[in-house]
Structures are given as C-alpha cells and as structure tokens.
mmCIF file of C-alpha atoms in Angstrom:
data_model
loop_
_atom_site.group_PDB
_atom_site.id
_atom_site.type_symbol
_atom_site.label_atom_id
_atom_site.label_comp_id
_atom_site.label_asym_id
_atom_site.label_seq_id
_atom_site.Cartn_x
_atom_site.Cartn_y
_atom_site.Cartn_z
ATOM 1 C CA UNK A 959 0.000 0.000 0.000
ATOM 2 C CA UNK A 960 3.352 2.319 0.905
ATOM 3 C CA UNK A 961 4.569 1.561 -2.801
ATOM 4 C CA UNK A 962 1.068 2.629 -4.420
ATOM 5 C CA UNK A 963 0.851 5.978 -2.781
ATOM 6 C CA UNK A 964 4.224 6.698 -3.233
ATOM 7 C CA UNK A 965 3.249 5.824 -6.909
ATOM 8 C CA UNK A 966 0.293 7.862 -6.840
ATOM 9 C CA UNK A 967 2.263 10.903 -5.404
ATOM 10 C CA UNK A 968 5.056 10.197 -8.411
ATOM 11 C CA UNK A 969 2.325 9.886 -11.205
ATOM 12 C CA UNK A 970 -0.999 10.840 -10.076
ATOM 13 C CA UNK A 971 -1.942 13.416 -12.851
ATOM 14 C CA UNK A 972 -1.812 10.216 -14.982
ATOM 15 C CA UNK A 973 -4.381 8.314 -12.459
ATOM 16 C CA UNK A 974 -6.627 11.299 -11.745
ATOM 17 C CA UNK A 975 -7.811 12.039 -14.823
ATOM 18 C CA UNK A 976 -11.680 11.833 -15.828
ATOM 19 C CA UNK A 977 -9.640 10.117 -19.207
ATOM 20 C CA UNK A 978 -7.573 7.576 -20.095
ATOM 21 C CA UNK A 979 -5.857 7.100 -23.449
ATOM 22 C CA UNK A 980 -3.524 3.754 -23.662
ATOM 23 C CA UNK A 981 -3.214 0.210 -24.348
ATOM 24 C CA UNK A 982 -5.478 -2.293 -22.687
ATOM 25 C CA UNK A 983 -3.244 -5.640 -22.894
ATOM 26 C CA UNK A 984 -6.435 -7.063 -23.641
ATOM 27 C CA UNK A 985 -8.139 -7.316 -20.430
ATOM 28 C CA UNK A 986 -11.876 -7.227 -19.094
ATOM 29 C CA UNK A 987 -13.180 -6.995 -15.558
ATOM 30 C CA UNK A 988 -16.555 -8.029 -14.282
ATOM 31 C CA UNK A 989 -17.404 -7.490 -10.825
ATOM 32 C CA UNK A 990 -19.486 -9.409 -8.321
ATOM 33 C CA UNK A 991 -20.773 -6.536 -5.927
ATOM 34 C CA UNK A 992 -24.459 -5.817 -6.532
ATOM 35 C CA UNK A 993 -25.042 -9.204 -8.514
ATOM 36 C CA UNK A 994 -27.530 -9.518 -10.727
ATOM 37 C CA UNK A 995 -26.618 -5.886 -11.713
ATOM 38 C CA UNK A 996 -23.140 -5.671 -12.219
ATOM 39 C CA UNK A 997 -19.987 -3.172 -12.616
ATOM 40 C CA UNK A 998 -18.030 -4.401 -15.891
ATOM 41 C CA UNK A 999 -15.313 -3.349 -18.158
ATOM 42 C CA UNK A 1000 -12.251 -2.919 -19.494
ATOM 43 C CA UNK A 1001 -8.678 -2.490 -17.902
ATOM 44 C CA UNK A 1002 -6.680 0.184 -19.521
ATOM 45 C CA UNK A 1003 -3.128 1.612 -18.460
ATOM 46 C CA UNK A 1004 -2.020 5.260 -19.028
ATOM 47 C CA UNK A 1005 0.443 3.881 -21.386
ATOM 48 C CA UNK A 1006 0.887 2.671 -24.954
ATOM 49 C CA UNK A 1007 2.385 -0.142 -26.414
ATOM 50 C CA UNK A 1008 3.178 -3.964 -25.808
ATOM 51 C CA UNK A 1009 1.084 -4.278 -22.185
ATOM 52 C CA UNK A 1010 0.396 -7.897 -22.684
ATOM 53 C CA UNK A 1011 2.278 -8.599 -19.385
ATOM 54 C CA UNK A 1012 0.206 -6.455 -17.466
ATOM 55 C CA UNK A 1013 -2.749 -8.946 -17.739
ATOM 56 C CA UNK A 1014 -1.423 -12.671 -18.624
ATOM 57 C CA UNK A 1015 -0.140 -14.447 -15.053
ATOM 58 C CA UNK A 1016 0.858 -17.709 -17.225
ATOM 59 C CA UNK A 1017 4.328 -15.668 -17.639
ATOM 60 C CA UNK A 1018 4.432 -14.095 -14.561
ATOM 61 C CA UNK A 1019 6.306 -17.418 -13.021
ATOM 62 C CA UNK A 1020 9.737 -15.596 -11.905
ATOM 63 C CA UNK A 1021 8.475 -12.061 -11.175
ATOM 64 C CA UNK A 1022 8.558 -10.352 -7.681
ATOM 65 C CA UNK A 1023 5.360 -9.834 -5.918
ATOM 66 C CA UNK A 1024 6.413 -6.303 -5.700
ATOM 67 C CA UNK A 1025 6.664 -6.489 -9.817
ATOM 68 C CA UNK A 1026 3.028 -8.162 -10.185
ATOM 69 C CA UNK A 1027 1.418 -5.737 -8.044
ATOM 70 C CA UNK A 1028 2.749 -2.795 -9.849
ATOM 71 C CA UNK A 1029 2.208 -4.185 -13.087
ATOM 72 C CA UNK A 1030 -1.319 -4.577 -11.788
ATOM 73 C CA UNK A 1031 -1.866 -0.963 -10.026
ATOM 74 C CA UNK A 1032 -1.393 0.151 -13.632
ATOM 75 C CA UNK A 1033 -4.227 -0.780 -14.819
ATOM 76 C CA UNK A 1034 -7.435 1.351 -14.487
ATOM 77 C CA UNK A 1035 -10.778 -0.149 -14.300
ATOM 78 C CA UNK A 1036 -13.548 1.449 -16.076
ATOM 79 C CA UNK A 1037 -17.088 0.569 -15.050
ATOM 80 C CA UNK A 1038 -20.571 0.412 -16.491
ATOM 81 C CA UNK A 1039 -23.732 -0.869 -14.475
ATOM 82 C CA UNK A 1040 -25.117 -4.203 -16.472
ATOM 83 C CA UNK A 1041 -27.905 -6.845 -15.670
ATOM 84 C CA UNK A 1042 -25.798 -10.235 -16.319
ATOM 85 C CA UNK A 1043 -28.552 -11.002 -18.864
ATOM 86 C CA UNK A 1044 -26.950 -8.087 -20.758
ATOM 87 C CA UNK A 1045 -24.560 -10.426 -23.278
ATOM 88 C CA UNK A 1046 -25.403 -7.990 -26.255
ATOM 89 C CA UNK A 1047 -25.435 -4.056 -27.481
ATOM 90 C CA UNK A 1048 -22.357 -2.039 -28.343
ATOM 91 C CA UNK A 1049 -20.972 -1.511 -25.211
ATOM 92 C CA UNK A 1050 -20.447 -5.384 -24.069
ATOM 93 C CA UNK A 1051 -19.986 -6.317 -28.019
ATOM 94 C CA UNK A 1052 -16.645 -3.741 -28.374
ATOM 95 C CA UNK A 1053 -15.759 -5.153 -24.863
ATOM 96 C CA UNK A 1054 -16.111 -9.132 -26.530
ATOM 97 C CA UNK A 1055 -13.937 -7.427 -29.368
ATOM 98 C CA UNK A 1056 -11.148 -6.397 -27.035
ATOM 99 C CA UNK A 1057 -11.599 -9.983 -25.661
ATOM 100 C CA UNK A 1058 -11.376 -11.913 -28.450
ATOM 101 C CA UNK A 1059 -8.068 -9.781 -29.519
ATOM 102 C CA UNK A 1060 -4.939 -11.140 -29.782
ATOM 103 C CA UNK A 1061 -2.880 -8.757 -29.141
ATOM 104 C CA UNK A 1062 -3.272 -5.277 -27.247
ATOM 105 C CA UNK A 1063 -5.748 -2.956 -27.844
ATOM 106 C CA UNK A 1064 -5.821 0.738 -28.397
ATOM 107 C CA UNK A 1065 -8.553 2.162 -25.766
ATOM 108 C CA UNK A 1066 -9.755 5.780 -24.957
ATOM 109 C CA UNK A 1067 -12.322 6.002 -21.692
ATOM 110 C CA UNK A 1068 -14.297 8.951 -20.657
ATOM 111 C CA UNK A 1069 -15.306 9.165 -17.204
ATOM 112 C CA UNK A 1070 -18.218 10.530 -15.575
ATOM 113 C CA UNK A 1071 -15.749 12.287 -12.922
ATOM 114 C CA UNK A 1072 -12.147 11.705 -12.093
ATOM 115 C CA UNK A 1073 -11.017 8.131 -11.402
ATOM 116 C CA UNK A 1074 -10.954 6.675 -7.405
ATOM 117 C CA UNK A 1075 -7.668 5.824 -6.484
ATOM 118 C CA UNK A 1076 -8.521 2.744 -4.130
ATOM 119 C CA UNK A 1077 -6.663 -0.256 -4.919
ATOM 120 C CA UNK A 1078 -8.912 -3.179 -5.141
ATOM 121 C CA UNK A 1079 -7.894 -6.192 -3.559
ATOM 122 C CA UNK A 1080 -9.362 -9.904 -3.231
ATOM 123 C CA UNK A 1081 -8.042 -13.733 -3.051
ATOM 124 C CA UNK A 1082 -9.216 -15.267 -6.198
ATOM 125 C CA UNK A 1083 -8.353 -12.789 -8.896
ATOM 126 C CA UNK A 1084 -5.694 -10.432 -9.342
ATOM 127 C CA UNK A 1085 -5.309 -6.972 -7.630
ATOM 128 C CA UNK A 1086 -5.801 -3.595 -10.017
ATOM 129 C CA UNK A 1087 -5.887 -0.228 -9.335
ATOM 130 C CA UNK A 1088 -7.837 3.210 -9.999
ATOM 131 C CA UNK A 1089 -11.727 2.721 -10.950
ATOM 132 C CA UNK A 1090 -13.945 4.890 -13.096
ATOM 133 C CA UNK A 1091 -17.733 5.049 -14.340
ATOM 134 C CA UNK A 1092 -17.529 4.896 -17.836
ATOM 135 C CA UNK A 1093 -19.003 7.577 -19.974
ATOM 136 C CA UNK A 1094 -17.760 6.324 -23.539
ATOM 137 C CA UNK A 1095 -15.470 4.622 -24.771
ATOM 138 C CA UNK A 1096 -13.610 3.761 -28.139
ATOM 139 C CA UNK A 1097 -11.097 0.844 -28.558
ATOM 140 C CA UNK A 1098 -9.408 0.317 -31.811
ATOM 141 C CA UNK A 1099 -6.874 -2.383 -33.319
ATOM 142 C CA UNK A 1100 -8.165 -5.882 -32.124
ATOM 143 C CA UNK A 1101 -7.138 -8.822 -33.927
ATOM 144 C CA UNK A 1102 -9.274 -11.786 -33.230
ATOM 145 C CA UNK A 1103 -7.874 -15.217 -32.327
ATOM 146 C CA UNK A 1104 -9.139 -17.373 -35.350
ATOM 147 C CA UNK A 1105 -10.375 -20.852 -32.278
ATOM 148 C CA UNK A 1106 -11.928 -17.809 -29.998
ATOM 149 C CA UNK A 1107 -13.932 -16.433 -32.333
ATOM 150 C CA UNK A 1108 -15.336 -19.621 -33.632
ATOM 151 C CA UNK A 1109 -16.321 -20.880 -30.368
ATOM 152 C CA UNK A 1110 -17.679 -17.002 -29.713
ATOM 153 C CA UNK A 1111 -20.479 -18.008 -32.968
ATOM 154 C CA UNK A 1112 -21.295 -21.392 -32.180
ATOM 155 C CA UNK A 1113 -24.163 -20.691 -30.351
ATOM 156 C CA UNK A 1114 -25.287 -24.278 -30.053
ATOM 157 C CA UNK A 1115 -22.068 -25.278 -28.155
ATOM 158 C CA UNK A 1116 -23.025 -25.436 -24.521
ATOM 159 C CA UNK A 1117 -20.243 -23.206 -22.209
ATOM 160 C CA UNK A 1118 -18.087 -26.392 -20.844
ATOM 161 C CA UNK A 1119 -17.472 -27.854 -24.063
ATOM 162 C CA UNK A 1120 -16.984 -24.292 -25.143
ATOM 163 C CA UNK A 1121 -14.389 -24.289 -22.449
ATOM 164 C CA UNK A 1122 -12.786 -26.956 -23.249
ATOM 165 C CA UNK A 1123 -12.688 -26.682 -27.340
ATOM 166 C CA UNK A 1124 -10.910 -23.476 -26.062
ATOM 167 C CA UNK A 1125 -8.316 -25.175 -23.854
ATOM 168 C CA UNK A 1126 -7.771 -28.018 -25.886
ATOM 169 C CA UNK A 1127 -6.928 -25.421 -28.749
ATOM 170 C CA UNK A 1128 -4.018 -24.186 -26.582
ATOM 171 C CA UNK A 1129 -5.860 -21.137 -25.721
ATOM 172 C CA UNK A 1130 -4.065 -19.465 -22.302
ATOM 173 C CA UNK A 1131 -6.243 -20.222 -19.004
ATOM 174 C CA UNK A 1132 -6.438 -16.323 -17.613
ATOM 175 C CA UNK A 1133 -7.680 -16.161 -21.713
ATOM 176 C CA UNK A 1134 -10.431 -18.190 -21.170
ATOM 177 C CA UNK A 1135 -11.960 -17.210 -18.120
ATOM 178 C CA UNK A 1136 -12.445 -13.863 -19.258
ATOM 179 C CA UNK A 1137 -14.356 -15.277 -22.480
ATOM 180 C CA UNK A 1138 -16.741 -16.744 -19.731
ATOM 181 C CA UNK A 1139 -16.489 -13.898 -17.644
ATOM 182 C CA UNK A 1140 -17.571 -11.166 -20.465
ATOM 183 C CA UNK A 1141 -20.421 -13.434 -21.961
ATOM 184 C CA UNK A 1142 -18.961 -15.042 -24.649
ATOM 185 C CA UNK A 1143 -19.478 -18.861 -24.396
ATOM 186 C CA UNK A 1144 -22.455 -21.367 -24.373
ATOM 187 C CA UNK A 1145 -26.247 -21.379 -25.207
ATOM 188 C CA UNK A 1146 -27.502 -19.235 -22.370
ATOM 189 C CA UNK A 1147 -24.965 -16.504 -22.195
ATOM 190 C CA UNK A 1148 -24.833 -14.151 -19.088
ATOM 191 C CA UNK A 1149 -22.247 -12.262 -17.408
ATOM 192 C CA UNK A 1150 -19.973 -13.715 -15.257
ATOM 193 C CA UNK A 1151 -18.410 -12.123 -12.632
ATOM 194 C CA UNK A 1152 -14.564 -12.394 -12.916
ATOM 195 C CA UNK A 1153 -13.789 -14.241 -9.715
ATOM 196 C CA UNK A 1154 -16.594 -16.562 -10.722
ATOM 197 C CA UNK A 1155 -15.133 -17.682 -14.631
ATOM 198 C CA UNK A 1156 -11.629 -18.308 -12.801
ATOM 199 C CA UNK A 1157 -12.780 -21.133 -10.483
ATOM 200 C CA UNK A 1158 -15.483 -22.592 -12.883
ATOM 201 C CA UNK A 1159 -12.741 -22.446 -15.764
ATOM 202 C CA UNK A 1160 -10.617 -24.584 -13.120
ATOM 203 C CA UNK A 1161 -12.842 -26.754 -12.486
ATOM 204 C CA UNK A 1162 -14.711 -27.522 -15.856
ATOM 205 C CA UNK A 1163 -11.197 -27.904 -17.357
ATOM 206 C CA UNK A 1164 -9.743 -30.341 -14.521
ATOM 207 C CA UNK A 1165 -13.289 -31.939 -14.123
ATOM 208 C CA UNK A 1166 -12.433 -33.379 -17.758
ATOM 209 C CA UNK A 1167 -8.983 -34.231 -17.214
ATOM 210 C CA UNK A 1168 -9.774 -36.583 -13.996
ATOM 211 C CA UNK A 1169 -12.552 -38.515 -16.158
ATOM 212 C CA UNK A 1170 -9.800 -39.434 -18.471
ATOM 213 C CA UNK A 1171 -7.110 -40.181 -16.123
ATOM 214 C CA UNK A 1172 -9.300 -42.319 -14.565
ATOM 215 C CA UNK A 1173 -8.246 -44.657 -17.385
ATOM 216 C CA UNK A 1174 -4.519 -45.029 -16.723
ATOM 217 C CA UNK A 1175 -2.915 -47.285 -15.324
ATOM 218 C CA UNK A 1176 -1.530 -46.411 -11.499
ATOM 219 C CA UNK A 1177 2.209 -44.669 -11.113
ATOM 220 C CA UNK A 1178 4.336 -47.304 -9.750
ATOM 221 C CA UNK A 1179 6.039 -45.009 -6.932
ATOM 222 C CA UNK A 1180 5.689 -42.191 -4.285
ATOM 223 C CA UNK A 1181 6.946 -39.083 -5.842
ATOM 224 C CA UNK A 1182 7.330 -35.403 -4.274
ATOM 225 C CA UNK A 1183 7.536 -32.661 -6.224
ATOM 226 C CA UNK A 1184 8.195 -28.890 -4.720
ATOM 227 C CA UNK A 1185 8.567 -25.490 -5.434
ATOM 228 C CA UNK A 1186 8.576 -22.037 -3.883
ATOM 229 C CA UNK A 1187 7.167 -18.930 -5.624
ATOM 230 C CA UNK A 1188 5.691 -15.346 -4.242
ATOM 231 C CA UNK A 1189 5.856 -16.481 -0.461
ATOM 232 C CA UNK A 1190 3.783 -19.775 -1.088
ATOM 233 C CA UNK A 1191 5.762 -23.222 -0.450
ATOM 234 C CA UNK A 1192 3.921 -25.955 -2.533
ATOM 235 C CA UNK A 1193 4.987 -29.531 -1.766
ATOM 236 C CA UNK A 1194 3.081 -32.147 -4.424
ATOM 237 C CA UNK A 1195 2.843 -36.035 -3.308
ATOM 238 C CA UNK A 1196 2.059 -38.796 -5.915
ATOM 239 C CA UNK A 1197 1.332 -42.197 -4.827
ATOM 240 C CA UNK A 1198 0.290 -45.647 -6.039
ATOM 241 C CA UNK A 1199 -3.933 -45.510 -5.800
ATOM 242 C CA UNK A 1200 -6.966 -44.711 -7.637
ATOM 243 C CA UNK A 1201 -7.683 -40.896 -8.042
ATOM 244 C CA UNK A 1202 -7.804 -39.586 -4.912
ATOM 245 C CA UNK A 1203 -6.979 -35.678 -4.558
ATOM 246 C CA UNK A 1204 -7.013 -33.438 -1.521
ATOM 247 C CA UNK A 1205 -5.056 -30.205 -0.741
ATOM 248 C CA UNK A 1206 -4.214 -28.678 2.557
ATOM 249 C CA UNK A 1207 -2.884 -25.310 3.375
ATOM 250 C CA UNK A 1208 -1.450 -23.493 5.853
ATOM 251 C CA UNK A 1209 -1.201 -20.141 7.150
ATOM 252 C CA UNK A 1210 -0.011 -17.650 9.614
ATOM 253 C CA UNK A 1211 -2.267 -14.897 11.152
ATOM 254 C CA UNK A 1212 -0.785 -12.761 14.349
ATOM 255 C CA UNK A 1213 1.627 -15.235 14.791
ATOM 256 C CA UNK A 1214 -1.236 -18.091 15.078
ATOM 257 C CA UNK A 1215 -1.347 -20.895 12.750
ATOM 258 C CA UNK A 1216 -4.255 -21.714 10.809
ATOM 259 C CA UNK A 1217 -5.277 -24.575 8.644
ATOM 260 C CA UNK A 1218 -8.026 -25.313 5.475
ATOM 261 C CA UNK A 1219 -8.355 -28.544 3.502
ATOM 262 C CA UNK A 1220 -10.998 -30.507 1.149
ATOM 263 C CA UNK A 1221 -10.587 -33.594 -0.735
ATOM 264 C CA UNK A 1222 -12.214 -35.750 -3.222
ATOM 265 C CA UNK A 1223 -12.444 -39.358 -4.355
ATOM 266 C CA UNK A 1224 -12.766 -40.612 -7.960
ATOM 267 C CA UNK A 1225 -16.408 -39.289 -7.640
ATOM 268 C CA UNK A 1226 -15.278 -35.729 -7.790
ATOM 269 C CA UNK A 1227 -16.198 -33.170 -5.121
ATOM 270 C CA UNK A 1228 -19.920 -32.200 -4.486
ATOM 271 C CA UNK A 1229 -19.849 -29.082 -2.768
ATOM 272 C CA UNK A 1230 -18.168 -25.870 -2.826
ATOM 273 C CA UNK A 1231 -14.239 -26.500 -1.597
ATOM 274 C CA UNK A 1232 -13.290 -25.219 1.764
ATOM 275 C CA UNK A 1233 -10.280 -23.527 0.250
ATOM 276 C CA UNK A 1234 -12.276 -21.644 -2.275
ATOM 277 C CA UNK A 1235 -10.503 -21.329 -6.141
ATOM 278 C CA UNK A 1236 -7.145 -22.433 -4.893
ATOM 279 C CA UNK A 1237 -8.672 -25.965 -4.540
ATOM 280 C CA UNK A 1238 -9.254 -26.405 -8.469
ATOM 281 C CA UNK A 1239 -6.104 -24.188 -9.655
ATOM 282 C CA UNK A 1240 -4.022 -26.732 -7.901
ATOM 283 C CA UNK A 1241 -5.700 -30.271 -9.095
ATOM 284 C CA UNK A 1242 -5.915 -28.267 -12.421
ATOM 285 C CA UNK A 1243 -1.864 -28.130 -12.407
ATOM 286 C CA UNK A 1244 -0.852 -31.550 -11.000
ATOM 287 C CA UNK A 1245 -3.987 -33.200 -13.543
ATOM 288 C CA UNK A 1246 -1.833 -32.005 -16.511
ATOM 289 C CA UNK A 1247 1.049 -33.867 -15.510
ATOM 290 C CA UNK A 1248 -0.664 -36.790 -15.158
ATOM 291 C CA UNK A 1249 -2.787 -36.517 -18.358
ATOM 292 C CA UNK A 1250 0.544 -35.495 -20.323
ATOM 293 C CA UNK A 1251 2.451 -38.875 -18.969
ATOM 294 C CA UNK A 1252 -0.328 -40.892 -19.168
ATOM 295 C CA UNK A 1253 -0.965 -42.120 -15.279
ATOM 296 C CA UNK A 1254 -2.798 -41.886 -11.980
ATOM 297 C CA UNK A 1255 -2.126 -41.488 -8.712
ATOM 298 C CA UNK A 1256 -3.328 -40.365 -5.647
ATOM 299 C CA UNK A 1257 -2.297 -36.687 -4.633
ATOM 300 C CA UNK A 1258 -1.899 -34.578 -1.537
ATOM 301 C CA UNK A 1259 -0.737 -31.149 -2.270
ATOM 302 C CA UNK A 1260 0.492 -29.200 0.959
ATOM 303 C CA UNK A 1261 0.739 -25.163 0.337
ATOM 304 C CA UNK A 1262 2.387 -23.261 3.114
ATOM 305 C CA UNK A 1263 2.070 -19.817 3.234
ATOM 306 C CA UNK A 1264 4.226 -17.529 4.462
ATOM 307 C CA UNK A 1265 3.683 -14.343 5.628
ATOM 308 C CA UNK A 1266 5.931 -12.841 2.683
ATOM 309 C CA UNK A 1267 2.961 -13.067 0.543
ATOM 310 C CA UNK A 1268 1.838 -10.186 2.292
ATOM 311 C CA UNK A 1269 -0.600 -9.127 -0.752
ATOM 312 C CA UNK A 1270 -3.321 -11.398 -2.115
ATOM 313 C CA UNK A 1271 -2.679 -11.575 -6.319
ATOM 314 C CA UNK A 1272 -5.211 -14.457 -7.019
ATOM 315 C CA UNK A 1273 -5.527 -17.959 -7.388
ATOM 316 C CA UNK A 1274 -3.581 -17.830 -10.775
ATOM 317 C CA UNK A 1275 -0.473 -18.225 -8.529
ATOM 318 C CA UNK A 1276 -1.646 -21.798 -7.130
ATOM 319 C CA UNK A 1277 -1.843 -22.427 -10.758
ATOM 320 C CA UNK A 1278 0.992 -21.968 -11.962
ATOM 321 C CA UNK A 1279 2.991 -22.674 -8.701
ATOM 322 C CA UNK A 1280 1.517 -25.867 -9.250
ATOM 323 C CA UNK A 1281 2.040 -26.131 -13.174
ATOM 324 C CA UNK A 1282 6.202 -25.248 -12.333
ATOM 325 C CA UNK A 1283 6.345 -27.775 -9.324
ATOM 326 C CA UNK A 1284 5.258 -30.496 -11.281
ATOM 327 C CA UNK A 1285 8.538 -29.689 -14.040
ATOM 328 C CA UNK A 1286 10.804 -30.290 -11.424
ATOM 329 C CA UNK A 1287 13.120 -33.341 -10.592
ATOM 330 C CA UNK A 1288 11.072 -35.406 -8.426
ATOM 331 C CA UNK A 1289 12.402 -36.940 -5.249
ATOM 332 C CA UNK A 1290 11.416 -40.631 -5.288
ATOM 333 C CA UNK A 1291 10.279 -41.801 -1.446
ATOM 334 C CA UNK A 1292 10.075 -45.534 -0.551
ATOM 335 C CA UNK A 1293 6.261 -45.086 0.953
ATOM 336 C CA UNK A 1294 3.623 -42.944 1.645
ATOM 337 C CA UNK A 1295 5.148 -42.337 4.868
ATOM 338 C CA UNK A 1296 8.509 -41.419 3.949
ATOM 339 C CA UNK A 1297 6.883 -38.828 1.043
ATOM 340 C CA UNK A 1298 5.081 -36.655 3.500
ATOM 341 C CA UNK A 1299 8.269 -36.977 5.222
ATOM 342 C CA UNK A 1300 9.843 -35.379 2.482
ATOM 343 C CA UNK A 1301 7.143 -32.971 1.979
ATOM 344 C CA UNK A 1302 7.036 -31.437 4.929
ATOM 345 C CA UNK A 1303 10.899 -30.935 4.816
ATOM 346 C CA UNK A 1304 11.204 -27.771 3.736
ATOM 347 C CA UNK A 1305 8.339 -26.291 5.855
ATOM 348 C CA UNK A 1306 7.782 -25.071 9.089
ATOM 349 C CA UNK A 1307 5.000 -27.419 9.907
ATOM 350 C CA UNK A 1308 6.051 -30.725 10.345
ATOM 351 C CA UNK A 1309 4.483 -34.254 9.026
ATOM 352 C CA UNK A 1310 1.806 -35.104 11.929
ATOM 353 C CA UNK A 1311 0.566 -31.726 12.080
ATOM 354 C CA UNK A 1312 -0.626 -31.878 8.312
ATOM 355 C CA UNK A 1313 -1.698 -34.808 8.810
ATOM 356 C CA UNK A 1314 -3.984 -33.971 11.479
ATOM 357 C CA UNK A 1315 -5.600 -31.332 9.533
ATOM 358 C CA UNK A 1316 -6.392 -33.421 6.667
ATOM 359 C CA UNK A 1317 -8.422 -36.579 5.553
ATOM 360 C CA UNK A 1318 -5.990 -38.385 3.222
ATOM 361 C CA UNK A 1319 -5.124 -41.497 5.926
ATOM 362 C CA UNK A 1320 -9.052 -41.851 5.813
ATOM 363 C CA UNK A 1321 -9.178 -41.602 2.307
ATOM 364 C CA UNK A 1322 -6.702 -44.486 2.027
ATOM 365 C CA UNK A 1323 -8.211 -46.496 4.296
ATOM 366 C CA UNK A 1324 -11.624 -46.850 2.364
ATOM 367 C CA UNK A 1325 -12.249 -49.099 0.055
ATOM 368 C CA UNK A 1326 -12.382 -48.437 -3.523
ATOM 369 C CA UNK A 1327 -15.691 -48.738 -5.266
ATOM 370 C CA UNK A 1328 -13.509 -51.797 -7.397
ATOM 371 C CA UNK A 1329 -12.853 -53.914 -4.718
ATOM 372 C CA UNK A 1330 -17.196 -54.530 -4.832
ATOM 373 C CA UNK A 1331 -17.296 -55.601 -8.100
#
C-alpha cells in the first residue's frame, strides 16, 4: 500500500484524470458486488504499447510480488452498471472485441468524474488499481484469435465444451476465463463475474482431465515434487492408488497458525471447496502432468504460506505454482510415509501436524468402489 501511494504521489496526474488514453493488454473486468446488476469493463493503463504482461499471469512465473502488483496498479478499471442477462449491445460487443483480440488494444475512456484511487484487492483474482464510471469509450486495433472467435459463434455449443474446445486449442487459461467472464461462451450466455469464470474455468477444465485419467494405469512409486514462488511453499505427493486428490494449506495470522483442507475421491467433489478457487487451480496443475504422462495417482498437495505473501494476487499463482512444481526433478520416497516426510521438509510445519488437519489417511483407508465388483 506504501509503494502505491508513493506511486500515486510520483504519477498521479496520470491516475486522476476523468480520461484515459492507452493500451489495454487485452483485459476485461466483471465485478461481483451488486449481482444480478453488475460493474463491468475494461482495464486500460495510461500507457501505450506492448502491455500484454500487465494482464497474462501464465508468464508471470519468476516475477517479484512487488513487480506483479505494480504491473497490476497500472491498470485502471472502467465501469458500467449491467444486468448479467446483458450479453449484447455495443458496449459489451466492443468489450467481446477487445476480448477476443490477440494482441493489445488501443482504448480511450471517458469518465463521468475523475477516477478513485482505491486499490482493489481480493483472493481469487488479481489486484488492479484506480476505478472509473464509464461515460464512452472507443477501442481500436483488435485482432481476433481465429479458435476464440469460432467458439464465440457457435451458439449451439453449450459453455463447458466451449471451455474446453478453447483449452484443448491451446488457448491461455487467464484467456479463457475472461471469455466466460464477459459473456462469450455457451447457449444461455450471461455475465460472469470475474472471480466466478476463474474457479469454474478450473474446475470444468480439470473436471475433464480426472474422467480421463481415470483410465490409466496407477504410477508405480511415491513421488514429491516442490517449489517455492511469491511467499507460497507448494509440496506435491504422488502415490500408487486410484484418483484420490485433496489439498491442505497453511497459514499464519498474528503469529497463530491456521489450517483449510478438502478432498475428493474418484467421484469428484460435491460441494463448494473449503479452500475456495485455490482448490481447483491446484488439481488443475498436477492433472496435466498426469494426463501429459499418461498415469494416476493419488495426490496430496500441501501449500504453506508464508507471511511474505503479504498481498493477495489471485488464485492464478496456485496455478501456476503448481504447473512449475510439477517440471521439477522429483524426489522418489520408498512409501507414503517417507513422502510426507519429504514434503514437509522444507516447511515449518512438520508431518503429523498436516496430517492432522487433513483426511488423506481416511481416504486411504476406504475401500475403492472396485474392490465390490
């Protein structure tokens, strides 16, 4: 918050404006306050050019938090009230435009009155900075992504398959969830609110991915896999059994430790996670790996994190913590037992202490639907 005001001091003419001229890197924002009426649309930064990295976490692996965050606070937010029904007319259409782009856009916004300079801040997606009621605005230059805007005029395609013809198309993640966020996919369209498309992206995406590596055969060994990234320690364990996924994580508040978990079986999970986005964002990640080689395992994935992450920048980080864990060297362990072991290595919470917090030796211990047929 120190860094944005010193920012604000350094640039503010350029945030305090009731304009904006620059170029938005594409990016779209729909809010969830006052659902079914909602605030949406697009991010724009006071400055022209290649902004592409201002918007697209899949290459933000590497960065500083104190780099994401400012690349973030760049970006001003300008709003229009919309009923979530409202999937059509020029303003959301030029917004689907800027969507479908591949490649930044020029944009121009008029505000009603000069831009608030509260930084808006919230777990699942990632931070930005000034907002303004949009008056008009004029965006020029967008290129449309050939797969995008084919699945943007099949109307008949319902919005997970849409999903997924995007994904499977190579189509970015954080790409895709604003295509479900701004209206763009399915039968029924509506807007989405942001936070929303990121988790059901996630989860349609790694929904799919379990069903099929439900078909491969078991990995023969307990692996670990680790890595550290933004002041999050993620520590991934693969072990000989049918699907069976559950992620625990860890946290320190005024010095006091606190824990969330959920789980699944090969029946999926029925109810809304206890960890909230970070729950699919991380099975999304290690369901890749196994899909790309072809096996299944169980899973436990143990995130520790540390107060260095002192600023929330969304689930995208669980993502692709996940995603870059699961390229390392694995260490192989002789057992189950000797793998959380190793997991819990490089934290500050130790083996029995995760273990109490979480359902996995339960999970093991229950039969699998097989062994009644």
């Amino acid at each position: 918050m120190a860094k944005w005001h010193e920012s604000l001091s350094k640039y503010g003419n350029l945030f305090s404006s009731d304009s904006i001229s620059g170029t938005s890197p594409p990016s779209v924002f729909v809010g969830s306050y006052n659902y079914p009426k909602v605030f949406v649309g697009p991010m724009v930064p006071p400055i022209h050019g290649d902004t592409s990295l201002l918007d697209n976490p899949e290459k933000w692996i590497g960065k500083s938090l104190e780099e994401i965050v400012n690349f973030r606070l760049n970006l001003v937010r300008g709003t229009q009230k919309m009923s979530i029904d409202k999937t059509d007319g020029r303003y959301i259409e030029s917004l689907q435009e800027v969507t479908m782009s591949s490649k930044p856009t020029g944009s121009d916004l008029i505000f009603q009155k000069s831009v608030s300079s509260n930084i808006s801040l919230d777990g699942e997606s990632a931070p930005f900075g000034p907002i303004g009621e949009i008056k008009s605005a004029k965006f020029s230059g967008t290129t449309s992504v050939r797969s995008i805007e084919k699945t943007f005029y099949d109307k008949d395609l319902n919005a997970q398959d849409a999903v997924l013809n995007l994904y499977n198309s190579g189509i970015d993640i954080s790409k895709i969830q604003k295509c479900f966020s701004i209206g763009m996919l399915g039968q029924k369209r509506k807007l989405v609110p942001t936070k929303w498309s990121i988790t059901a992206t996630d989860d349609i995406i790694s929904k799919s991915l379990a069903d099929e590596v439900l078909d491969y055969g078991l990995i023969d060994s307990c692996k670990v896999f680790s890595y550290t990234h933004l002041g999050n320690h993620f520590s991934v364990v693969l072990f000989p059994h049918r699907w069976i996924y559950e992620m625990i994580e860890a946290w320190y508040s005024n010095g006091i430790l606190g824990f969330g978990s959920d789980y699944e079986d090969a029946r999926g999970i029925d109810h809304p996670p206890a960890i909230a986005g970070a729950y699919f964002a991380a099975k999304l990640g290690v369901l890749e790996y196994l899909h790309e080689n072809g096996i299944q395992s169980g899973v436990v994935i143990l995130r520790e994190i540390r107060p260095e992450y002192a600023i929330p920048v969304g689930v995208w980080q669980v993502r692709e913590g996940i995603r870059e864990a699961m390229k390392q060297t694995p260490v192989t362990a002789n057992d189950f037992e000797h793998a959380l072991i190793l997991a819990s290595e490089k934290m500050s919470i130790s083996k029995s202490e995760w273990l109490s917090h979480g359902n996995i030796s339960k999970l093991m211990r229950q039969k699998p639907l097989s062994d009644f047929f």
